[in-house]
XYZ file of C-alpha atoms in Angstrom:
181
model
C 95.653 250.781 292.496
C 94.038 253.770 294.227
C 96.952 255.986 293.156
C 96.552 254.874 289.535
C 92.827 255.624 289.705
C 93.493 259.081 291.176
C 96.067 259.749 288.420
C 93.551 258.739 285.761
C 90.942 261.074 287.256
C 93.408 263.962 287.288
C 94.396 263.189 283.683
C 90.858 264.019 282.560
C 90.555 267.326 284.436
C 92.447 269.591 282.015
C 90.844 268.062 278.880
C 87.432 268.325 280.582
C 88.101 271.960 281.444
C 89.123 272.703 277.852
C 86.037 270.883 276.523
C 83.617 272.663 278.902
C 85.216 276.028 278.142
C 85.127 275.368 274.391
C 81.445 274.396 274.416
C 80.505 277.334 276.646
C 82.495 279.742 274.507
C 80.999 278.366 271.299
C 77.584 279.361 272.641
C 78.816 282.697 273.967
C 80.832 283.528 270.829
C 77.834 282.844 268.598
C 75.834 285.443 270.517
C 78.716 287.919 270.769
C 79.399 287.746 267.041
C 75.844 288.871 266.317
C 75.933 291.607 268.968
C 79.298 292.951 267.761
C 78.305 293.323 264.119
C 79.359 290.028 262.567
C 76.983 288.107 260.360
C 78.702 284.783 261.055
C 76.150 282.043 261.697
C 76.359 279.943 264.837
C 77.863 276.998 262.965
C 80.792 279.099 261.731
C 81.422 280.723 265.117
C 81.402 277.271 266.715
C 83.895 276.016 264.131
C 86.084 279.078 264.675
C 85.959 278.536 268.456
C 86.933 274.898 268.038
C 89.789 275.926 265.747
C 91.109 278.440 268.281
C 90.912 275.891 271.120
C 92.693 273.280 269.002
C 95.485 275.760 268.302
C 95.645 276.769 271.974
C 95.857 273.095 272.993
C 98.802 272.517 270.655
C 100.509 275.627 272.034
C 99.869 274.422 275.600
C 101.493 271.122 274.682
C 104.531 273.039 273.471
C 104.650 274.888 276.810
C 104.633 271.617 278.804
C 108.444 271.485 279.189
C 108.382 274.969 280.734
C 105.703 273.903 283.218
C 107.671 270.753 284.105
C 110.849 272.809 284.575
C 109.041 275.167 286.958
C 107.495 272.219 288.806
C 110.869 270.625 289.466
C 112.455 273.927 290.494
C 109.902 275.212 292.998
C 109.698 274.161 296.634
C 107.578 271.116 297.427
C 104.166 271.599 299.036
C 105.583 270.173 302.266
C 108.545 272.604 302.379
C 108.784 275.583 304.708
C 108.480 278.010 301.776
C 105.716 276.039 300.049
C 103.518 279.092 299.588
C 106.182 280.750 297.445
C 106.501 277.631 295.289
C 102.736 277.363 294.975
C 102.458 281.029 293.958
C 105.167 280.655 291.316
C 103.573 277.500 289.939
C 100.075 279.016 289.871
C 101.199 282.210 288.158
C 103.304 280.280 285.647
C 100.296 278.182 284.676
C 98.062 281.256 284.423
C 100.626 282.991 282.219
C 101.192 279.978 279.929
C 97.488 279.220 279.551
C 96.756 282.904 278.920
C 99.450 283.086 276.237
C 98.153 279.928 274.569
C 94.596 281.286 274.614
C 95.572 284.640 273.133
C 97.721 283.013 270.456
C 94.980 280.510 269.626
C 92.447 283.301 269.222
C 94.940 285.477 267.354
C 94.822 282.938 264.536
C 91.166 283.830 264.102
C 91.952 287.460 263.364
C 93.058 286.577 259.829
C 89.776 284.764 259.241
C 87.743 287.601 260.730
C 89.685 290.192 258.694
C 88.891 288.211 255.552
C 85.170 288.211 256.353
C 84.703 291.663 257.926
C 86.112 295.173 257.996
C 89.122 295.466 260.314
C 87.230 297.349 263.053
C 84.483 294.717 263.231
C 87.032 291.884 263.157
C 88.981 293.366 266.089
C 85.801 294.038 268.058
C 84.623 290.445 267.591
C 88.069 289.052 268.452
C 88.331 291.102 271.669
C 84.800 290.106 272.623
C 85.694 286.461 272.128
C 88.913 286.859 274.119
C 87.017 288.465 276.994
C 84.441 285.660 276.950
C 87.183 283.017 276.911
C 88.930 284.720 279.826
C 85.868 285.088 282.022
C 84.340 281.687 281.348
C 87.602 279.731 281.293
C 88.994 281.194 284.500
C 85.818 280.657 286.470
C 85.389 277.089 285.199
C 89.001 276.441 286.200
C 88.222 277.847 289.648
C 85.195 275.583 290.085
C 87.151 272.485 288.925
C 90.206 273.282 291.091
C 92.670 272.064 292.253
C 94.903 271.425 289.282
C 98.025 271.775 291.389
C 98.128 271.099 295.102
C 97.863 273.785 297.738
C 99.986 274.105 300.851
C 98.198 272.969 304.012
C 95.230 271.501 302.099
C 94.493 267.842 301.524
C 94.985 266.485 298.013
C 91.530 265.937 296.564
C 89.950 265.738 293.126
C 87.523 268.650 293.635
C 87.173 271.135 296.469
C 84.037 270.784 298.618
C 83.421 274.546 298.280
C 83.737 275.173 294.518
C 81.912 278.513 294.531
C 83.750 280.062 297.480
C 86.062 282.822 296.275
C 87.118 283.246 292.678
C 90.022 282.895 290.292
C 91.002 286.562 290.394
C 91.279 286.607 294.186
C 93.603 283.588 294.058
C 95.828 285.203 291.430
C 95.860 288.441 293.437
C 96.898 286.558 296.595
C 99.671 284.762 294.692
C 100.973 288.041 293.250
C 100.786 289.728 296.657
C 102.660 286.860 298.272
C 105.459 286.966 295.716
C 105.894 290.717 295.473
C 104.762 292.076 298.829
C 105.697 289.368 301.340
C 107.553 290.479 304.436
């Protein structure tokens, strides 16, 4: 029963992260659109943000078999080389989520090009991508873990959510994979 409850709690983490990031980015994108020369009202920027997140979610669903393949082909968290497996899994997820986010936002470029000159459309799109990256990665860091970590207890949320940041973790994973002795 406790395992089923824990599974149900973990099943809401990714959708909650996507929802929190979408709402935060809707607010941020509304402001950025005005600052970057777009006359889109807040309602339209919110709709565009929701559209891009819906597309990114569908793309993430399509990437699920790749994530499962990597999961079943990396060392377990209890193995001697668990840190390598964890690094591969973390970087795979970062890459897949990043691709889905870029592709989801890329769909908006056609809409922005229809409404604005090309230079303004690209500026707004890159501003939105940067906002998605910064807000989404840090929210993911605060809500971690999404995958287990070697030598750490399995828990729903870390007791120190603001210690460190996403970019340090990715840097450590890259360093472990490419510069380990």
